[in-house]
Amino acid sequence: MHAKRASTRVMAAGTAVKPMTAESAEEIAAREFVRVVESHRPQIFRFLLASTRDLDLAETLTQECFLKAHRNWGRFRGESSAMTWLMRIAINLQKDHWRNRRMQFWRHTRVNSVDLDEASEWLPSGERTAEQQMLARERVQQVWKAMQGLSERQRTVFLLRYVEDQELSEIASSTGLSEGTVKAHLSRALGKVRAELREKS
Amino acid sequence: MSWKKKTADETISSSPIDPGIDPEMGSEIDPVLAQALQDFRAHAHAWGEAVYSRPQAQVQAERSVWRPALAWALGCVLVAGGLSGAVYERHERAAMAARLALEAREVQQRQLAAQQRAADEDLLATVDSDISRDVPAAMEPLAQLMDEDAAQ
């Protein structure tokens, strides 16, 4: 399909260019895909890592996400951005994973999940003093704790907005929800984070 | 438009953060929440970057150290468990068979002994009855001789 699209490319002046061979169209598609992987892989991985708090699982799901994307790359029409499309795949994979885990109740979930204290260690040093670093670490822990009380959708929406800086329309597109629903989930998630922070302070 | 641009310019800045409004949400974000969200964002980015940029060899090494070891250990435990279970089962069955055979032999021996006793008793009874019937008549002349000797 992609090859077909490439082969009928027409110049602006209306002069048909020499039809591309299927091989060169495939090469172009492959190059485009490599570029997409290079530019979006860290972001997808970061989202999955924050979402699952499990290094191995995040890596596995990221690989699965790009494998799935590669298989369906020919069907990607560019109606949404590549990032939104990839994020949708990642969210669906994550959903499937937790659904399967719930079915396999004998398995211990979160086998490799990183401990909250350990996870909160990661902070950019910047120009902060040791005290500020400690306070920041505490705040991060509180947000993690609040996130544990969020539903899967609330957590996804929260991360997409406040970690990945996505706009509501992008989040709606990635999650398949309406903007109003996204806003409602986000509002509830913020409320819970705020409550956790107030409780501690 | 990024929400954090309204709340702070630099996520890892140590300067106090002004409270702002999330333009997408249209709601105010208080300074504490804004600071927490920024810290969390900075943390998620730093963590993701650190883990993502780990040398792949290190990741492979980490995985290759304990996973095969765990798999082998579990495999060994399963095999050992299976074998010992089979051996125990076999031993139990053999012991049970031996016990049953011994009991059967004892029952058979008891039956044989009872039969033997019954046969002996029958034989003795037959002999007794034969003696009680035949010997007194046969011993009569001898008894007469003994009586004559006594008289002389």
Tab-separated table of C-alpha atoms in Angstrom:
chain	number	residue	atom	x	y	z
A	1	MET	CA	0.000	0.000	0.000
A	2	HIS	CA	2.804	2.282	0.962
A	3	ALA	CA	4.627	1.264	-2.165
A	4	LYS	CA	1.598	2.129	-4.222
A	5	ARG	CA	1.375	5.568	-2.626
A	6	ALA	CA	5.009	6.224	-3.313
A	7	SER	CA	4.884	5.039	-6.870
A	8	THR	CA	2.121	7.471	-7.860
A	9	ARG	CA	3.878	10.507	-6.499
A	10	VAL	CA	3.445	13.495	-8.787
A	11	MET	CA	5.505	16.648	-8.974
A	12	ALA	CA	3.973	20.037	-8.145
A	13	ALA	CA	4.034	21.117	-11.789
A	14	GLY	CA	1.938	18.122	-12.673
A	15	THR	CA	4.693	16.198	-14.405
A	16	ALA	CA	4.681	12.600	-13.378
A	17	VAL	CA	8.007	11.503	-12.006
A	18	LYS	CA	9.591	8.244	-12.958
A	19	PRO	CA	7.640	5.522	-11.116
A	20	MET	CA	9.502	4.167	-8.171
A	21	THR	CA	10.249	0.525	-7.907
A	22	ALA	CA	8.609	-1.415	-5.113
A	23	GLU	CA	12.030	-1.949	-3.571
A	24	SER	CA	12.870	1.741	-3.325
A	25	ALA	CA	9.412	2.527	-1.887
A	26	GLU	CA	9.985	-0.098	0.746
A	27	GLU	CA	13.390	1.348	1.480
A	28	ILE	CA	11.871	4.784	1.977
A	29	ALA	CA	9.176	3.366	4.252
A	30	ALA	CA	11.814	1.509	6.244
A	31	ARG	CA	13.922	4.652	6.585
A	32	GLU	CA	10.868	6.618	7.715
A	33	PHE	CA	10.068	3.980	10.270
A	34	VAL	CA	13.626	3.956	11.608
A	35	ARG	CA	13.411	7.719	12.005
A	36	VAL	CA	10.100	7.398	13.872
A	37	VAL	CA	11.571	4.746	16.160
A	38	GLU	CA	14.640	6.846	16.910
A	39	SER	CA	12.639	9.945	17.704
A	40	HIS	CA	9.756	8.420	19.666
A	41	ARG	CA	11.172	5.360	21.378
A	42	PRO	CA	12.501	7.173	24.463
A	43	GLN	CA	9.158	8.885	25.022
A	44	ILE	CA	7.136	5.682	24.661
A	45	PHE	CA	9.545	3.909	26.987
A	46	ARG	CA	9.347	6.722	29.543
A	47	PHE	CA	5.548	6.656	29.500
A	48	LEU	CA	5.465	2.877	29.945
A	49	LEU	CA	8.097	3.011	32.668
A	50	ALA	CA	6.176	5.636	34.635
A	51	SER	CA	2.958	3.786	34.019
A	52	THR	CA	4.152	0.327	35.078
A	53	ARG	CA	7.118	1.235	37.333
A	54	ASP	CA	8.678	-1.963	36.010
A	55	LEU	CA	11.877	-1.731	33.973
A	56	ASP	CA	11.651	-5.102	32.277
A	57	LEU	CA	7.971	-4.777	31.543
A	58	ALA	CA	8.452	-1.270	30.129
A	59	GLU	CA	11.212	-2.530	27.837
A	60	THR	CA	9.167	-5.514	26.715
A	61	LEU	CA	6.076	-3.427	26.035
A	62	THR	CA	8.137	-0.816	24.181
A	63	GLN	CA	9.571	-3.517	21.945
A	64	GLU	CA	6.129	-4.988	21.366
A	65	CYS	CA	4.781	-1.540	20.601
A	66	PHE	CA	7.345	-0.894	17.873
A	67	LEU	CA	7.008	-4.401	16.533
A	68	LYS	CA	3.285	-3.867	16.173
A	69	ALA	CA	3.876	-0.442	14.682
A	70	HIS	CA	6.311	-1.938	12.170
A	71	ARG	CA	3.793	-4.558	11.124
A	72	ASN	CA	1.095	-1.931	10.641
A	73	TRP	CA	3.298	0.863	9.348
A	74	GLY	CA	1.857	0.465	5.837
A	75	ARG	CA	-1.618	1.135	7.217
A	76	PHE	CA	-0.640	4.296	9.058
A	77	ARG	CA	-2.269	7.089	7.070
A	78	GLY	CA	-0.905	9.996	9.016
A	79	GLU	CA	-4.359	11.126	10.171
A	80	SER	CA	-2.897	11.627	13.627
A	81	SER	CA	0.733	12.230	14.509
A	82	ALA	CA	3.041	9.229	14.662
A	83	MET	CA	3.466	9.883	18.378
A	84	THR	CA	-0.279	9.734	19.018
A	85	TRP	CA	-0.543	6.550	16.959
A	86	LEU	CA	2.354	4.924	18.810
A	87	MET	CA	0.995	6.047	22.162
A	88	ARG	CA	-2.352	4.467	21.341
A	89	ILE	CA	-0.604	1.176	20.561
A	90	ALA	CA	1.391	1.410	23.811
A	91	ILE	CA	-1.732	2.116	25.887
A	92	ASN	CA	-3.579	-0.817	24.307
A	93	LEU	CA	-0.631	-3.152	24.881
A	94	GLN	CA	-0.466	-2.070	28.485
A	95	LYS	CA	-4.206	-2.641	28.911
A	96	ASP	CA	-3.905	-6.106	27.369
A	97	HIS	CA	-0.987	-6.900	29.632
A	98	TRP	CA	-2.852	-6.042	32.840
A	99	ARG	CA	-5.949	-7.832	31.621
A	100	ASN	CA	-3.902	-10.980	31.004
A	101	ARG	CA	-2.232	-10.608	34.382
A	102	ARG	CA	-5.594	-10.426	36.090
A	103	MET	CA	-6.615	-13.657	34.364
A	104	GLN	CA	-3.360	-15.295	35.442
A	105	PHE	CA	-4.102	-14.668	39.099
A	106	TRP	CA	-1.551	-17.198	40.303
A	107	ARG	CA	1.241	-15.074	38.949
A	108	HIS	CA	2.643	-12.473	41.239
A	109	THR	CA	2.018	-9.105	39.682
A	110	ARG	CA	4.577	-6.345	39.824
A	111	VAL	CA	7.369	-8.870	40.189
A	112	ASN	CA	10.025	-6.448	39.069
A	113	SER	CA	8.311	-3.235	40.061
A	114	VAL	CA	10.663	-0.632	41.408
A	115	ASP	CA	10.163	0.374	45.012
A	116	LEU	CA	8.722	3.859	45.574
A	117	ASP	CA	11.739	5.024	47.566
A	118	GLU	CA	14.083	3.665	44.964
A	119	ALA	CA	12.102	5.175	42.106
A	120	SER	CA	12.030	8.589	43.768
A	121	GLU	CA	15.827	8.659	43.914
A	122	TRP	CA	15.902	9.765	40.311
A	123	LEU	CA	15.918	13.536	40.239
A	124	PRO	CA	17.955	15.922	38.149
A	125	SER	CA	20.516	17.504	40.438
A	126	GLY	CA	20.263	20.965	38.819
A	127	GLU	CA	21.221	23.786	41.121
A	128	ARG	CA	19.291	22.552	44.127
A	129	THR	CA	20.609	22.285	47.602
A	130	ALA	CA	20.550	18.979	49.446
A	131	GLU	CA	17.496	20.111	51.393
A	132	GLN	CA	15.625	21.094	48.265
A	133	GLN	CA	16.526	17.761	46.736
A	134	MET	CA	15.141	15.983	49.764
A	135	LEU	CA	11.905	17.976	49.646
A	136	ALA	CA	11.575	17.315	45.938
A	137	ARG	CA	12.082	13.602	46.586
A	138	GLU	CA	9.319	13.658	49.178
A	139	ARG	CA	6.968	15.419	46.786
A	140	VAL	CA	7.749	12.878	44.075
A	141	GLN	CA	7.000	10.065	46.518
A	142	GLN	CA	3.677	11.664	47.380
A	143	VAL	CA	2.730	11.911	43.715
A	144	TRP	CA	3.661	8.244	43.251
A	145	LYS	CA	1.538	7.317	46.256
A	146	ALA	CA	-1.381	9.312	44.881
A	147	MET	CA	-0.904	7.594	41.530
A	148	GLN	CA	-1.292	4.216	43.172
A	149	GLY	CA	-4.828	5.226	44.089
A	150	LEU	CA	-5.710	6.288	40.553
A	151	SER	CA	-7.606	4.131	38.121
A	152	GLU	CA	-5.770	2.917	35.035
A	153	ARG	CA	-7.387	5.591	32.862
A	154	GLN	CA	-6.769	8.374	35.339
A	155	ARG	CA	-3.129	7.344	35.613
A	156	THR	CA	-2.684	7.213	31.837
A	157	VAL	CA	-4.319	10.578	31.314
A	158	PHE	CA	-2.354	12.122	34.187
A	159	LEU	CA	0.965	10.882	32.822
A	160	LEU	CA	0.210	11.969	29.275
A	161	ARG	CA	-0.666	15.453	30.463
A	162	TYR	CA	1.831	16.166	33.202
A	163	VAL	CA	4.807	14.034	32.167
A	164	GLU	CA	4.480	13.904	28.400
A	165	ASP	CA	2.999	17.431	28.099
A	166	GLN	CA	0.338	16.314	25.673
A	167	GLU	CA	-2.655	18.491	24.914
A	168	LEU	CA	-6.147	17.294	25.738
A	169	SER	CA	-6.942	16.672	22.065
A	170	GLU	CA	-3.826	14.505	21.709
A	171	ILE	CA	-4.667	12.605	24.899
A	172	ALA	CA	-8.217	12.075	23.644
A	173	SER	CA	-6.835	10.756	20.383
A	174	SER	CA	-4.329	8.457	22.093
A	175	THR	CA	-6.799	7.022	24.581
A	176	GLY	CA	-9.862	6.963	22.356
A	177	LEU	CA	-11.821	9.033	24.881
A	178	SER	CA	-13.639	12.295	24.319
A	179	GLU	CA	-11.957	15.505	25.446
A	180	GLY	CA	-14.620	15.974	28.099
A	181	THR	CA	-13.939	12.549	29.559
A	182	VAL	CA	-10.202	13.193	29.485
A	183	LYS	CA	-10.755	16.453	31.339
A	184	ALA	CA	-12.917	14.716	33.946
A	185	HIS	CA	-10.320	11.978	34.509
A	186	LEU	CA	-7.559	14.547	34.726
A	187	SER	CA	-9.509	16.644	37.198
A	188	ARG	CA	-10.110	13.630	39.462
A	189	ALA	CA	-6.471	12.601	39.214
A	190	LEU	CA	-5.328	16.099	40.148
A	191	GLY	CA	-7.762	16.124	43.029
A	192	LYS	CA	-6.268	12.921	44.406
A	193	VAL	CA	-2.710	14.198	44.030
A	194	ARG	CA	-3.701	17.440	45.737
A	195	ALA	CA	-5.362	15.528	48.577
A	196	GLU	CA	-2.244	13.401	49.074
A	197	LEU	CA	-0.057	16.492	49.186
A	198	ARG	CA	-2.368	18.209	51.675
A	199	GLU	CA	-2.513	15.141	53.844
A	200	LYS	CA	1.252	15.083	54.125
A	201	SER	CA	1.670	18.791	54.656
B	1	MET	CA	0.916	24.534	24.715
B	2	SER	CA	2.718	23.004	27.598
B	3	TRP	CA	1.121	23.396	31.057
B	4	LYS	CA	4.473	23.779	32.698
B	5	LYS	CA	5.306	26.841	30.639
B	6	LYS	CA	2.651	28.658	32.606
B	7	THR	CA	3.850	27.327	35.921
B	8	ALA	CA	7.586	27.460	35.504
B	9	ASP	CA	10.166	27.868	32.817
B	10	GLU	CA	12.621	25.308	34.069
B	11	THR	CA	11.628	22.013	35.556
B	12	ILE	CA	14.849	21.451	37.391
B	13	SER	CA	15.177	25.003	38.559
B	14	SER	CA	15.669	25.491	42.253
B	15	SER	CA	13.905	28.867	42.264
B	16	PRO	CA	10.394	29.110	43.732
B	17	ILE	CA	7.719	28.259	41.219
B	18	ASP	CA	4.862	30.635	40.535
B	19	PRO	CA	1.425	29.134	40.721
B	20	GLY	CA	-0.199	28.998	37.352
B	21	ILE	CA	-3.169	27.881	35.358
B	22	ASP	CA	-3.245	24.770	33.313
B	23	PRO	CA	-4.414	26.297	30.033
B	24	GLU	CA	-5.928	23.045	28.839
B	25	MET	CA	-7.801	22.393	32.050
B	26	GLY	CA	-8.676	26.018	32.678
B	27	SER	CA	-8.181	25.401	36.361
B	28	GLU	CA	-5.787	27.011	38.746
B	29	ILE	CA	-2.900	24.995	40.042
B	30	ASP	CA	-1.788	25.953	43.509
B	31	PRO	CA	1.953	26.438	44.140
B	32	VAL	CA	2.351	23.196	46.106
B	33	LEU	CA	0.680	21.117	43.423
B	34	ALA	CA	2.548	22.941	40.652
B	35	GLN	CA	5.861	22.263	42.370
B	36	ALA	CA	4.988	18.616	42.959
B	37	LEU	CA	3.936	18.151	39.343
B	38	GLN	CA	7.143	19.745	38.122
B	39	ASP	CA	9.259	17.618	40.391
B	40	PHE	CA	7.408	14.546	39.275
B	41	ARG	CA	7.850	15.450	35.622
B	42	ALA	CA	11.558	16.118	36.127
B	43	HIS	CA	11.868	12.856	38.030
B	44	ALA	CA	10.050	10.840	35.342
B	45	HIS	CA	12.220	12.352	32.610
B	46	ALA	CA	15.463	11.826	34.545
B	47	TRP	CA	14.561	8.261	35.446
B	48	GLY	CA	13.383	7.393	31.943
B	49	GLU	CA	16.490	8.888	30.404
B	50	ALA	CA	18.815	7.142	32.839
B	51	VAL	CA	17.221	3.756	32.334
B	52	TYR	CA	16.858	4.192	28.589
B	53	SER	CA	20.472	5.213	28.100
B	54	ARG	CA	21.798	2.297	30.136
B	55	PRO	CA	24.268	0.324	28.067
B	56	GLN	CA	22.383	-2.544	26.507
B	57	ALA	CA	25.216	-4.903	27.440
B	58	GLN	CA	24.657	-4.042	31.102
B	59	VAL	CA	20.964	-4.770	30.759
B	60	GLN	CA	21.722	-8.057	29.057
B	61	ALA	CA	24.302	-8.882	31.727
B	62	GLU	CA	21.833	-8.066	34.513
B	63	ARG	CA	19.253	-10.254	32.883
B	64	SER	CA	21.658	-13.010	31.978
B	65	VAL	CA	22.980	-13.359	35.521
B	66	TRP	CA	19.950	-14.105	37.606
B	67	ARG	CA	17.327	-15.213	35.147
B	68	PRO	CA	19.050	-18.344	33.843
B	69	ALA	CA	20.230	-19.097	37.378
B	70	LEU	CA	16.678	-18.819	38.651
B	71	ALA	CA	15.373	-20.869	35.754
B	72	TRP	CA	17.986	-23.553	36.405
B	73	ALA	CA	17.312	-23.570	40.123
B	74	LEU	CA	13.569	-23.894	39.531
B	75	GLY	CA	14.179	-26.597	36.952
B	76	CYS	CA	16.436	-28.524	39.324
B	77	VAL	CA	13.915	-28.226	42.144
B	78	LEU	CA	11.146	-29.469	39.869
B	79	VAL	CA	13.211	-32.387	38.555
B	80	ALA	CA	14.423	-33.317	42.047
B	81	GLY	CA	10.888	-33.043	43.377
B	82	GLY	CA	9.531	-35.169	40.557
B	83	LEU	CA	12.217	-37.807	40.957
B	84	SER	CA	11.955	-37.999	44.726
B	85	GLY	CA	8.175	-38.178	44.417
B	86	ALA	CA	8.455	-41.026	41.938
B	87	VAL	CA	10.990	-42.867	44.096
B	88	TYR	CA	8.856	-42.386	47.208
B	89	GLU	CA	5.758	-43.569	45.379
B	90	ARG	CA	7.610	-46.619	44.071
B	91	HIS	CA	9.011	-47.402	47.503
B	92	GLU	CA	5.591	-47.015	49.089
B	93	ARG	CA	4.028	-49.345	46.538
B	94	ALA	CA	6.774	-51.952	47.028
B	95	ALA	CA	6.392	-51.765	50.818
B	96	MET	CA	2.619	-52.096	50.518
B	97	ALA	CA	2.964	-55.099	48.171
B	98	ALA	CA	5.431	-56.751	50.558
B	99	ARG	CA	3.093	-56.154	53.500
B	100	LEU	CA	0.146	-57.624	51.593
B	101	ALA	CA	2.195	-60.629	50.469
B	102	LEU	CA	3.347	-61.251	54.048
B	103	GLU	CA	-0.215	-61.015	55.352
B	104	ALA	CA	-1.416	-63.384	52.612
B	105	ARG	CA	1.384	-65.844	53.458
B	106	GLU	CA	0.513	-65.690	57.161
B	107	VAL	CA	-3.162	-66.318	56.434
B	108	GLN	CA	-2.226	-69.223	54.187
B	109	GLN	CA	0.111	-70.627	56.845
B	110	ARG	CA	-2.613	-70.296	59.481
B	111	GLN	CA	-5.055	-72.075	57.206
B	112	LEU	CA	-2.514	-74.848	56.510
B	113	ALA	CA	-1.746	-75.201	60.226
B	114	ALA	CA	-5.448	-75.405	61.009
B	115	GLN	CA	-5.933	-78.024	58.313
B	116	GLN	CA	-2.932	-79.974	59.613
B	117	ARG	CA	-4.240	-79.814	63.148
B	118	ALA	CA	-7.620	-81.002	62.039
B	119	ALA	CA	-6.045	-83.893	60.087
B	120	ASP	CA	-3.884	-84.875	63.107
B	121	GLU	CA	-6.875	-84.782	65.382
B	122	ASP	CA	-8.842	-86.951	62.972
B	123	LEU	CA	-5.967	-89.432	62.760
B	124	LEU	CA	-5.565	-89.594	66.537
B	125	ALA	CA	-9.267	-90.113	66.973
B	126	THR	CA	-9.199	-92.915	64.416
B	127	VAL	CA	-6.185	-94.579	66.094
B	128	ASP	CA	-7.766	-94.250	69.548
B	129	SER	CA	-10.994	-95.788	68.422
B	130	ASP	CA	-9.125	-98.617	66.641
B	131	ILE	CA	-7.005	-99.368	69.755
B	132	SER	CA	-9.918	-99.220	72.120
B	133	ARG	CA	-11.782	-101.697	69.947
B	134	ASP	CA	-8.930	-104.213	69.011
B	135	VAL	CA	-6.335	-104.308	71.806
B	136	PRO	CA	-8.392	-105.559	74.784
B	137	ALA	CA	-9.343	-108.771	72.926
B	138	ALA	CA	-5.832	-109.330	71.661
B	139	MET	CA	-4.330	-108.809	75.117
B	140	GLU	CA	-6.682	-111.332	76.808
B	141	PRO	CA	-4.361	-114.487	76.717
B	142	LEU	CA	-1.515	-112.404	78.116
B	143	ALA	CA	-3.737	-111.186	80.881
B	144	GLN	CA	-4.703	-114.802	81.701
B	145	LEU	CA	-1.022	-115.848	81.889
B	146	MET	CA	-0.320	-112.981	84.241
B	147	ASP	CA	-3.230	-114.103	86.429
B	148	GLU	CA	-1.875	-117.697	86.569
B	149	ASP	CA	1.621	-116.538	87.544
B	150	ALA	CA	0.141	-114.518	90.315
B	151	ALA	CA	-1.755	-117.554	91.677
B	152	GLN	CA	1.349	-119.797	91.785
